[in-house]
PDB file of C-alpha atoms and ligand atoms in Angstrom:
ATOM      1  CA  MET P   1     151.926  83.811 -78.604  1.00  0.00           C
ATOM      2  CA  ASP P   2     153.245  84.350 -82.721  1.00  0.00           C
ATOM      3  CA  ASN P   3     156.289  82.172 -83.661  1.00  0.00           C
ATOM      4  CA  VAL P   4     156.126  79.904 -80.944  1.00  0.00           C
ATOM      5  CA  PHE P   5     155.037  75.971 -81.429  1.00  0.00           C
ATOM      6  CA  SER P   6     154.914  73.532 -78.600  1.00  0.00           C
ATOM      7  CA  SER P   7     153.850  70.709 -80.024  1.00  0.00           C
ATOM      8  CA  PRO P   8     150.423  68.859 -79.540  1.00  0.00           C
ATOM      9  CA  HIS P   9     151.428  65.424 -80.888  1.00  0.00           C
ATOM     10  CA  PRO P  10     150.498  62.637 -77.956  1.00  0.00           C
ATOM     11  CA  LEU P  11     154.190  61.162 -79.151  1.00  0.00           C
ATOM     12  CA  VAL P  12     155.903  63.924 -77.566  1.00  0.00           C
ATOM     13  CA  ALA P  13     153.777  64.717 -74.611  1.00  0.00           C
ATOM     14  CA  HIS P  14     154.450  60.845 -74.029  1.00  0.00           C
ATOM     15  CA  LYS P  15     158.164  61.603 -74.547  1.00  0.00           C
ATOM     16  CA  LEU P  16     158.371  64.284 -72.643  1.00  0.00           C
ATOM     17  CA  THR P  17     156.780  62.813 -69.483  1.00  0.00           C
ATOM     18  CA  LEU P  18     159.402  60.177 -69.551  1.00  0.00           C
ATOM     19  CA  LEU P  19     162.136  62.084 -70.267  1.00  0.00           C
ATOM     20  CA  ARG P  20     161.297  64.855 -66.370  1.00  0.00           C
ATOM     21  CA  ASP P  21     160.830  61.702 -64.572  1.00  0.00           C
ATOM     22  CA  LYS P  22     163.927  61.631 -62.314  1.00  0.00           C
ATOM     23  CA  ASN P  23     163.913  57.291 -62.443  1.00  0.00           C
ATOM     24  CA  THR P  24     164.984  57.638 -66.125  1.00  0.00           C
ATOM     25  CA  ASP P  25     168.733  56.639 -66.955  1.00  0.00           C
ATOM     26  CA  PRO P  26     171.473  58.307 -69.124  1.00  0.00           C
ATOM     27  CA  LYS P  27     171.009  55.643 -71.881  1.00  0.00           C
ATOM     28  CA  LYS P  28     167.144  56.120 -71.628  1.00  0.00           C
ATOM     29  CA  PHE P  29     167.318  59.915 -71.522  1.00  0.00           C
ATOM     30  CA  ARG P  30     169.608  60.009 -74.712  1.00  0.00           C
ATOM     31  CA  GLU P  31     167.448  57.767 -76.356  1.00  0.00           C
ATOM     32  CA  LEU P  32     164.223  60.092 -76.070  1.00  0.00           C
ATOM     33  CA  VAL P  33     166.294  63.161 -76.538  1.00  0.00           C
ATOM     34  CA  ARG P  34     167.347  62.015 -79.961  1.00  0.00           C
ATOM     35  CA  GLU P  35     163.859  61.224 -80.652  1.00  0.00           C
ATOM     36  CA  ILE P  36     161.679  64.260 -79.768  1.00  0.00           C
ATOM     37  CA  ALA P  37     164.339  66.147 -81.791  1.00  0.00           C
ATOM     38  CA  ALA P  38     162.928  64.457 -84.685  1.00  0.00           C
ATOM     39  CA  LEU P  39     159.771  64.262 -83.924  1.00  0.00           C
ATOM     40  CA  LEU P  40     160.064  68.192 -83.247  1.00  0.00           C
ATOM     41  CA  THR P  41     161.900  68.911 -86.337  1.00  0.00           C
ATOM     42  CA  TYR P  42     159.509  67.097 -88.518  1.00  0.00           C
ATOM     43  CA  GLU P  43     157.073  69.673 -87.591  1.00  0.00           C
ATOM     44  CA  ALA P  44     159.716  72.799 -87.663  1.00  0.00           C
ATOM     45  CA  THR P  45     160.390  72.182 -91.083  1.00  0.00           C
ATOM     46  CA  SER P  46     157.189  71.803 -92.777  1.00  0.00           C
ATOM     47  CA  ASP P  47     157.602  75.033 -94.694  1.00  0.00           C
ATOM     48  CA  LEU P  48     161.020  73.734 -96.104  1.00  0.00           C
ATOM     49  CA  VAL P  49     161.694  75.023-100.343  1.00  0.00           C
ATOM     50  CA  LEU P  50     161.400  72.088-102.882  1.00  0.00           C
ATOM     51  CA  TYR P  51     162.243  72.462-106.437  1.00  0.00           C
ATOM     52  CA  HIS P  52     160.853  69.907-108.925  1.00  0.00           C
ATOM     53  CA  ILE P  53     162.952  67.008-110.107  1.00  0.00           C
ATOM     54  CA  ASP P  54     162.428  64.600-112.463  1.00  0.00           C
ATOM     55  CA  VAL P  55     162.996  60.898-110.950  1.00  0.00           C
ATOM     56  CA  THR P  56     162.871  57.482-112.521  1.00  0.00           C
ATOM     57  CA  THR P  57     160.925  54.593-111.223  1.00  0.00           C
ATOM     58  CA  PRO P  58     160.931  51.125-112.534  1.00  0.00           C
ATOM     59  CA  LEU P  59     158.244  51.860-114.038  1.00  0.00           C
ATOM     60  CA  ALA P  60     157.815  55.467-115.867  1.00  0.00           C
ATOM     61  CA  THR P  61     159.869  59.065-115.348  1.00  0.00           C
ATOM     62  CA  THR P  62     157.921  61.097-112.657  1.00  0.00           C
ATOM     63  CA  ARG P  63     158.052  64.456-111.260  1.00  0.00           C
ATOM     64  CA  GLY P  64     159.718  64.301-107.698  1.00  0.00           C
ATOM     65  CA  ASN P  65     161.019  67.045-105.312  1.00  0.00           C
ATOM     66  CA  THR P  66     164.238  68.137-103.884  1.00  0.00           C
ATOM     67  CA  LEU P  67     165.093  70.158-100.853  1.00  0.00           C
ATOM     68  CA  SER P  68     166.551  73.716-102.630  1.00  0.00           C
ATOM     69  CA  GLU P  69     168.069  74.679 -99.177  1.00  0.00           C
ATOM     70  CA  LYS P  70     171.256  74.284 -97.403  1.00  0.00           C
ATOM     71  CA  ILE P  71     170.553  73.230 -93.640  1.00  0.00           C
ATOM     72  CA  GLY P  72     172.640  73.988 -91.153  1.00  0.00           C
ATOM     73  CA  LEU P  73     172.493  72.924 -87.559  1.00  0.00           C
ATOM     74  CA  VAL P  74     173.929  73.800 -84.894  1.00  0.00           C
ATOM     75  CA  PRO P  75     174.171  72.609 -81.386  1.00  0.00           C
ATOM     76  CA  ILE P  76     174.873  74.155 -78.406  1.00  0.00           C
ATOM     77  CA  LEU P  77     177.467  72.147 -76.701  1.00  0.00           C
ATOM     78  CA  ARG P  78     176.673  69.708 -74.851  1.00  0.00           C
ATOM     79  CA  ALA P  79     173.304  69.351 -74.294  1.00  0.00           C
ATOM     80  CA  GLY P  80     172.747  69.941 -77.917  1.00  0.00           C
ATOM     81  CA  LEU P  81     174.717  67.571 -78.734  1.00  0.00           C
ATOM     82  CA  GLY P  82     171.929  64.728 -78.079  1.00  0.00           C
ATOM     83  CA  MET P  83     170.044  66.011 -80.376  1.00  0.00           C
ATOM     84  CA  VAL P  84     171.630  66.001 -83.823  1.00  0.00           C
ATOM     85  CA  GLU P  85     171.570  62.159 -83.981  1.00  0.00           C
ATOM     86  CA  GLY P  86     167.842  62.565 -84.433  1.00  0.00           C
ATOM     87  CA  VAL P  87     168.048  65.776 -86.954  1.00  0.00           C
ATOM     88  CA  TRP P  88     170.559  64.632 -88.981  1.00  0.00           C
ATOM     89  CA  ASN P  89     168.855  61.110 -89.321  1.00  0.00           C
ATOM     90  CA  LEU P  90     166.660  63.382 -91.043  1.00  0.00           C
ATOM     91  CA  MET P  91     168.315  65.643 -93.561  1.00  0.00           C
ATOM     92  CA  PRO P  92     171.767  63.910 -93.969  1.00  0.00           C
ATOM     93  CA  SER P  93     173.345  66.439 -96.039  1.00  0.00           C
ATOM     94  CA  ALA P  94     172.988  68.744 -93.439  1.00  0.00           C
ATOM     95  CA  GLU P  95     176.253  70.377 -91.898  1.00  0.00           C
ATOM     96  CA  VAL P  96     176.464  70.082 -88.316  1.00  0.00           C
ATOM     97  CA  TRP P  97     177.885  73.392 -87.025  1.00  0.00           C
ATOM     98  CA  HIS P  98     179.343  73.675 -82.974  1.00  0.00           C
ATOM     99  CA  ILE P  99     178.510  76.285 -81.124  1.00  0.00           C
ATOM    100  CA  GLY P 100     180.333  76.146 -77.294  1.00  0.00           C
ATOM    101  CA  LEU P 101     178.382  77.562 -74.173  1.00  0.00           C
ATOM    102  CA  TYR P 102     178.177  77.650 -70.798  1.00  0.00           C
ATOM    103  CA  ARG P 103     175.908  79.565 -68.251  1.00  0.00           C
ATOM    104  CA  ASP P 104     178.545  81.062 -65.534  1.00  0.00           C
ATOM    105  CA  GLU P 105     176.311  79.555 -62.885  1.00  0.00           C
ATOM    106  CA  ASN P 106     176.485  82.971 -60.649  1.00  0.00           C
ATOM    107  CA  THR P 107     175.337  85.675 -63.385  1.00  0.00           C
ATOM    108  CA  LEU P 108     173.575  83.293 -65.767  1.00  0.00           C
ATOM    109  CA  LYS P 109     174.871  84.828 -68.600  1.00  0.00           C
ATOM    110  CA  PRO P 110     176.247  82.758 -71.369  1.00  0.00           C
ATOM    111  CA  VAL P 111     179.712  82.541 -72.240  1.00  0.00           C
ATOM    112  CA  ALA P 112     181.821  81.418 -75.071  1.00  0.00           C
ATOM    113  CA  TYR P 113     184.305  79.109 -75.534  1.00  0.00           C
ATOM    114  CA  TYR P 114     183.837  77.338 -78.705  1.00  0.00           C
ATOM    115  CA  ASN P 115     183.218  78.486 -82.510  1.00  0.00           C
ATOM    116  CA  LYS P 116     184.258  76.676 -85.132  1.00  0.00           C
ATOM    117  CA  LEU P 117     182.130  78.632 -88.466  1.00  0.00           C
ATOM    118  CA  PRO P 118     183.841  78.548 -91.445  1.00  0.00           C
ATOM    119  CA  THR P 119     184.355  82.709 -92.122  1.00  0.00           C
ATOM    120  CA  GLU P 120     181.682  82.658 -94.936  1.00  0.00           C
ATOM    121  CA  ALA P 121     178.517  81.519 -94.242  1.00  0.00           C
ATOM    122  CA  SER P 122     177.872  78.140 -96.532  1.00  0.00           C
ATOM    123  CA  VAL P 123     174.034  77.484 -95.707  1.00  0.00           C
ATOM    124  CA  SER P 124     171.098  79.726 -95.478  1.00  0.00           C
ATOM    125  CA  VAL P 125     168.720  77.845 -92.719  1.00  0.00           C
ATOM    126  CA  CYS P 126     169.876  76.938 -89.797  1.00  0.00           C
ATOM    127  CA  LEU P 127     168.385  74.956 -86.686  1.00  0.00           C
ATOM    128  CA  ILE P 128     169.532  75.797 -83.565  1.00  0.00           C
ATOM    129  CA  LEU P 129     169.821  72.824 -81.228  1.00  0.00           C
ATOM    130  CA  ASP P 130     169.559  72.950 -77.154  1.00  0.00           C
ATOM    131  CA  PRO P 131     167.129  71.191 -75.100  1.00  0.00           C
ATOM    132  CA  MET P 132     166.836  73.929 -72.901  1.00  0.00           C
ATOM    133  CA  LEU P 133     165.805  77.651 -73.509  1.00  0.00           C
ATOM    134  CA  ALA P 134     165.786  79.111 -69.529  1.00  0.00           C
ATOM    135  CA  THR P 135     166.906  82.200 -68.969  1.00  0.00           C
ATOM    136  CA  GLY P 136     167.498  82.340 -73.159  1.00  0.00           C
ATOM    137  CA  GLY P 137     171.108  83.828 -72.768  1.00  0.00           C
ATOM    138  CA  SER P 138     172.219  81.039 -74.386  1.00  0.00           C
ATOM    139  CA  ALA P 139     169.768  81.065 -77.606  1.00  0.00           C
ATOM    140  CA  VAL P 140     170.233  84.751 -77.972  1.00  0.00           C
ATOM    141  CA  ALA P 141     173.790  84.725 -78.092  1.00  0.00           C
ATOM    142  CA  THR P 142     173.887  81.858 -81.095  1.00  0.00           C
ATOM    143  CA  VAL P 143     171.275  83.745 -83.231  1.00  0.00           C
ATOM    144  CA  ASP P 144     173.693  86.944 -82.588  1.00  0.00           C
ATOM    145  CA  ILE P 145     175.999  84.247 -83.847  1.00  0.00           C
ATOM    146  CA  LEU P 146     174.384  82.876 -86.529  1.00  0.00           C
ATOM    147  CA  LYS P 147     173.782  86.444 -87.664  1.00  0.00           C
ATOM    148  CA  ARG P 148     176.399  88.061 -87.641  1.00  0.00           C
ATOM    149  CA  TRP P 149     177.929  85.456 -89.642  1.00  0.00           C
ATOM    150  CA  GLY P 150     175.538  86.219 -92.084  1.00  0.00           C
ATOM    151  CA  VAL P 151     172.508  83.241 -91.398  1.00  0.00           C
ATOM    152  CA  ARG P 152     168.886  84.764 -92.925  1.00  0.00           C
ATOM    153  CA  LYS P 153     166.958  82.175 -91.375  1.00  0.00           C
ATOM    154  CA  VAL P 154     167.017  80.950 -88.113  1.00  0.00           C
ATOM    155  CA  LYS P 155     164.461  78.249 -86.221  1.00  0.00           C
ATOM    156  CA  PHE P 156     164.821  77.109 -82.742  1.00  0.00           C
ATOM    157  CA  ILE P 157     164.496  73.795 -81.717  1.00  0.00           C
ATOM    158  CA  GLY P 158     164.321  72.914 -78.507  1.00  0.00           C
ATOM    159  CA  ILE P 159     162.545  70.376 -75.779  1.00  0.00           C
ATOM    160  CA  LEU P 160     161.365  72.703 -72.723  1.00  0.00           C
ATOM    161  CA  ALA P 161     160.810  76.446 -72.552  1.00  0.00           C
ATOM    162  CA  ALA P 162     160.750  78.740 -69.509  1.00  0.00           C
ATOM    163  CA  PRO P 163     158.260  82.086 -70.327  1.00  0.00           C
ATOM    164  CA  GLN P 164     161.244  84.013 -69.626  1.00  0.00           C
ATOM    165  CA  GLY P 165     163.723  82.447 -72.145  1.00  0.00           C
ATOM    166  CA  ILE P 166     160.812  82.684 -75.005  1.00  0.00           C
ATOM    167  CA  GLU P 167     160.273  86.406 -73.868  1.00  0.00           C
ATOM    168  CA  ASN P 168     164.250  87.061 -74.206  1.00  0.00           C
ATOM    169  CA  LEU P 169     164.533  85.274 -77.112  1.00  0.00           C
ATOM    170  CA  GLN P 170     161.439  86.961 -79.108  1.00  0.00           C
ATOM    171  CA  ALA P 171     162.407  90.235 -77.637  1.00  0.00           C
ATOM    172  CA  HIS P 172     165.881  90.206 -79.725  1.00  0.00           C
ATOM    173  CA  HIS P 173     165.200  88.145 -82.479  1.00  0.00           C
ATOM    174  CA  PRO P 174     160.918  87.861 -83.520  1.00  0.00           C
ATOM    175  CA  ASP P 175     161.908  86.045 -86.576  1.00  0.00           C
ATOM    176  CA  VAL P 176     163.074  83.147 -84.795  1.00  0.00           C
ATOM    177  CA  PRO P 177     160.533  80.622 -84.329  1.00  0.00           C
ATOM    178  CA  ILE P 178     160.998  78.713 -81.601  1.00  0.00           C
ATOM    179  CA  HIS P 179     160.022  75.034 -81.970  1.00  0.00           C
ATOM    180  CA  VAL P 180     158.963  73.047 -77.676  1.00  0.00           C
ATOM    181  CA  ALA P 181     158.419  70.099 -76.732  1.00  0.00           C
ATOM    182  CA  GLY P 182     156.834  72.185 -73.597  1.00  0.00           C
ATOM    183  CA  ILE P 183     156.493  74.975 -72.159  1.00  0.00           C
ATOM    184  CA  ASP P 184     156.739  75.324 -68.359  1.00  0.00           C
ATOM    185  CA  GLU P 185     155.912  77.653 -65.604  1.00  0.00           C
ATOM    186  CA  THR P 186     158.726  79.087 -64.573  1.00  0.00           C
ATOM    187  CA  LEU P 187     162.698  79.278 -62.672  1.00  0.00           C
ATOM    188  CA  ASN P 188     163.759  78.219 -59.968  1.00  0.00           C
ATOM    189  CA  GLN P 189     166.642  80.760 -58.135  1.00  0.00           C
ATOM    190  CA  ARG P 190     169.340  79.264 -60.312  1.00  0.00           C
ATOM    191  CA  GLY P 191     167.574  79.288 -63.237  1.00  0.00           C
ATOM    192  CA  TYR P 192     166.515  76.132 -63.968  1.00  0.00           C
ATOM    193  CA  ILE P 193     163.272  75.354 -66.007  1.00  0.00           C
ATOM    194  CA  LEU P 194     160.745  74.634 -63.173  1.00  0.00           C
ATOM    195  CA  PRO P 195     158.603  71.643 -63.266  1.00  0.00           C
ATOM    196  CA  GLY P 196     161.315  71.387 -66.009  1.00  0.00           C
ATOM    197  CA  LEU P 197     163.444  67.974 -66.051  1.00  0.00           C
ATOM    198  CA  GLY P 198     167.243  68.769 -64.277  1.00  0.00           C
ATOM    199  CA  ASP P 199     170.219  69.679 -66.215  1.00  0.00           C
ATOM    200  CA  ALA P 200     169.856  68.702 -69.922  1.00  0.00           C
ATOM    201  CA  GLY P 201     173.143  67.934 -70.049  1.00  0.00           C
ATOM    202  CA  ASP P 202     174.458  66.304 -66.820  1.00  0.00           C
ATOM    203  CA  ARG P 203     171.541  63.594 -67.835  1.00  0.00           C
ATOM    204  CA  GLN P 204     172.754  62.749 -70.885  1.00  0.00           C
ATOM    205  CA  PHE P 205     176.496  62.655 -69.747  1.00  0.00           C
ATOM    206  CA  GLY P 206     176.109  60.530 -66.589  1.00  0.00           C
ATOM    207  CA  THR P 207     177.702  63.777 -64.493  1.00  0.00           C
ATOM    208  CA  GLY P 208     176.888  65.962 -61.951  1.00  0.00           C
TER     209      GLY P 208
HETATM  210  C1  LIG F 301     171.620  74.578 -70.583  1.00  0.00           C
HETATM  211  C2  LIG F 301     171.400  74.376 -71.442  1.00  0.00           C
HETATM  212  C3  LIG F 301     171.268  75.710 -72.761  1.00  0.00           C
HETATM  213  C4  LIG F 301     171.455  76.661 -71.558  1.00  0.00           C
HETATM  214  C5  LIG F 301     170.237  77.217 -71.264  1.00  0.00           C
HETATM  215  O1  LIG F 301     173.626  74.574 -70.790  1.00  0.00           O
HETATM  216  O2  LIG F 301     172.191  73.365 -72.670  1.00  0.00           O
HETATM  217  O3  LIG F 301     172.623  75.611 -73.088  1.00  0.00           O
HETATM  218  O4  LIG F 301     171.753  76.120 -70.250  1.00  0.00           O
HETATM  219  O5  LIG F 301     170.047  78.182 -70.327  1.00  0.00           O
HETATM  220  P1  LIG F 301     169.292  79.936 -70.640  1.00  0.00           P
HETATM  221  O6  LIG F 301     168.538  79.573 -71.396  1.00  0.00           O
HETATM  222  O7  LIG F 301     169.563  80.455 -69.902  1.00  0.00           O
HETATM  223  O8  LIG F 301     170.871  80.303 -71.577  1.00  0.00           O
HETATM  224  P2  LIG F 301     174.495  74.658 -69.760  1.00  0.00           P
HETATM  225  O9  LIG F 301     175.074  75.699 -69.402  1.00  0.00           O
HETATM  226  O10 LIG F 301     174.022  74.111 -68.133  1.00  0.00           O
HETATM  227  O11 LIG F 301     175.827  73.754 -70.212  1.00  0.00           O
HETATM  228  P3  LIG F 301     175.507  72.130 -70.778  1.00  0.00           P
HETATM  229  O12 LIG F 301     175.150  71.934 -71.632  1.00  0.00           O
HETATM  230  O13 LIG F 301     177.167  72.265 -70.868  1.00  0.00           O
HETATM  231  O14 LIG F 301     175.690  71.606 -69.438  1.00  0.00           O
HETATM  232  N1  LIG F 302     169.624  74.080 -68.364  1.00  0.00           N
HETATM  233  C1  LIG F 302     169.946  72.697 -68.075  1.00  0.00           C
HETATM  234  O1  LIG F 302     170.026  72.129 -68.309  1.00  0.00           O
HETATM  235  N2  LIG F 302     168.175  73.339 -67.407  1.00  0.00           N
HETATM  236  C2  LIG F 302     167.313  74.112 -66.658  1.00  0.00           C
HETATM  237  O2  LIG F 302     166.449  73.468 -66.682  1.00  0.00           O
HETATM  238  C3  LIG F 302     168.144  75.111 -67.393  1.00  0.00           C
HETATM  239  C4  LIG F 302     169.129  75.191 -68.160  1.00  0.00           C
END
């Protein structure tokens, strides 16, 4: 699949297995979400653009690099919130823009309830953070919002994806790379990823 990256890293595979385990408690679950998000971001940002700057060490001046693109982190509420800290630690100058969507339990369609983007796009690269790409409806709606807002470069960073979600996101936005820790088999009748990890929001926040 073009533009779809499932991490080959052993640390990611190890942490994903702990995350799936139904006996993992919310504190450990949040820690794993944070760590996996950081590892995936490391892989997903290998093409960020740099420009050269001079840097003075205690001994000499040499050529260094600095990030030239302004980065926006876009967690989809609620479950995406848990991914922010791990990613933000890697790029503390990023801005964080929240988008609130929940899936209607019957239609599985995303319902928007919160969006506090400024009127003009103030970042040039957006990393969408959401652990689960199930039907793909929430991700497609979020990319729609970001593109309407004027962002040219968008990447999706998730933890688990179902084939249906990948197909949906690629059909609507083939330019958006998808970075995940794993790709599962399918969705159940309620739109949950199988074998999955359950409800990522409930498991982080101790609800449900
Ligand atoms: C989950 C998840 C995604 C969405 C994925 O959110 O965090 O946003 O479902 O499903 P989709 O690909 O079929 O759209 P949920 O609606 O459960 O809300 P929550 O994060 O507030 O629990
Ligand atoms: N949202 C979740 O939290 N889990 C799934 O498996 C699908 C959507």
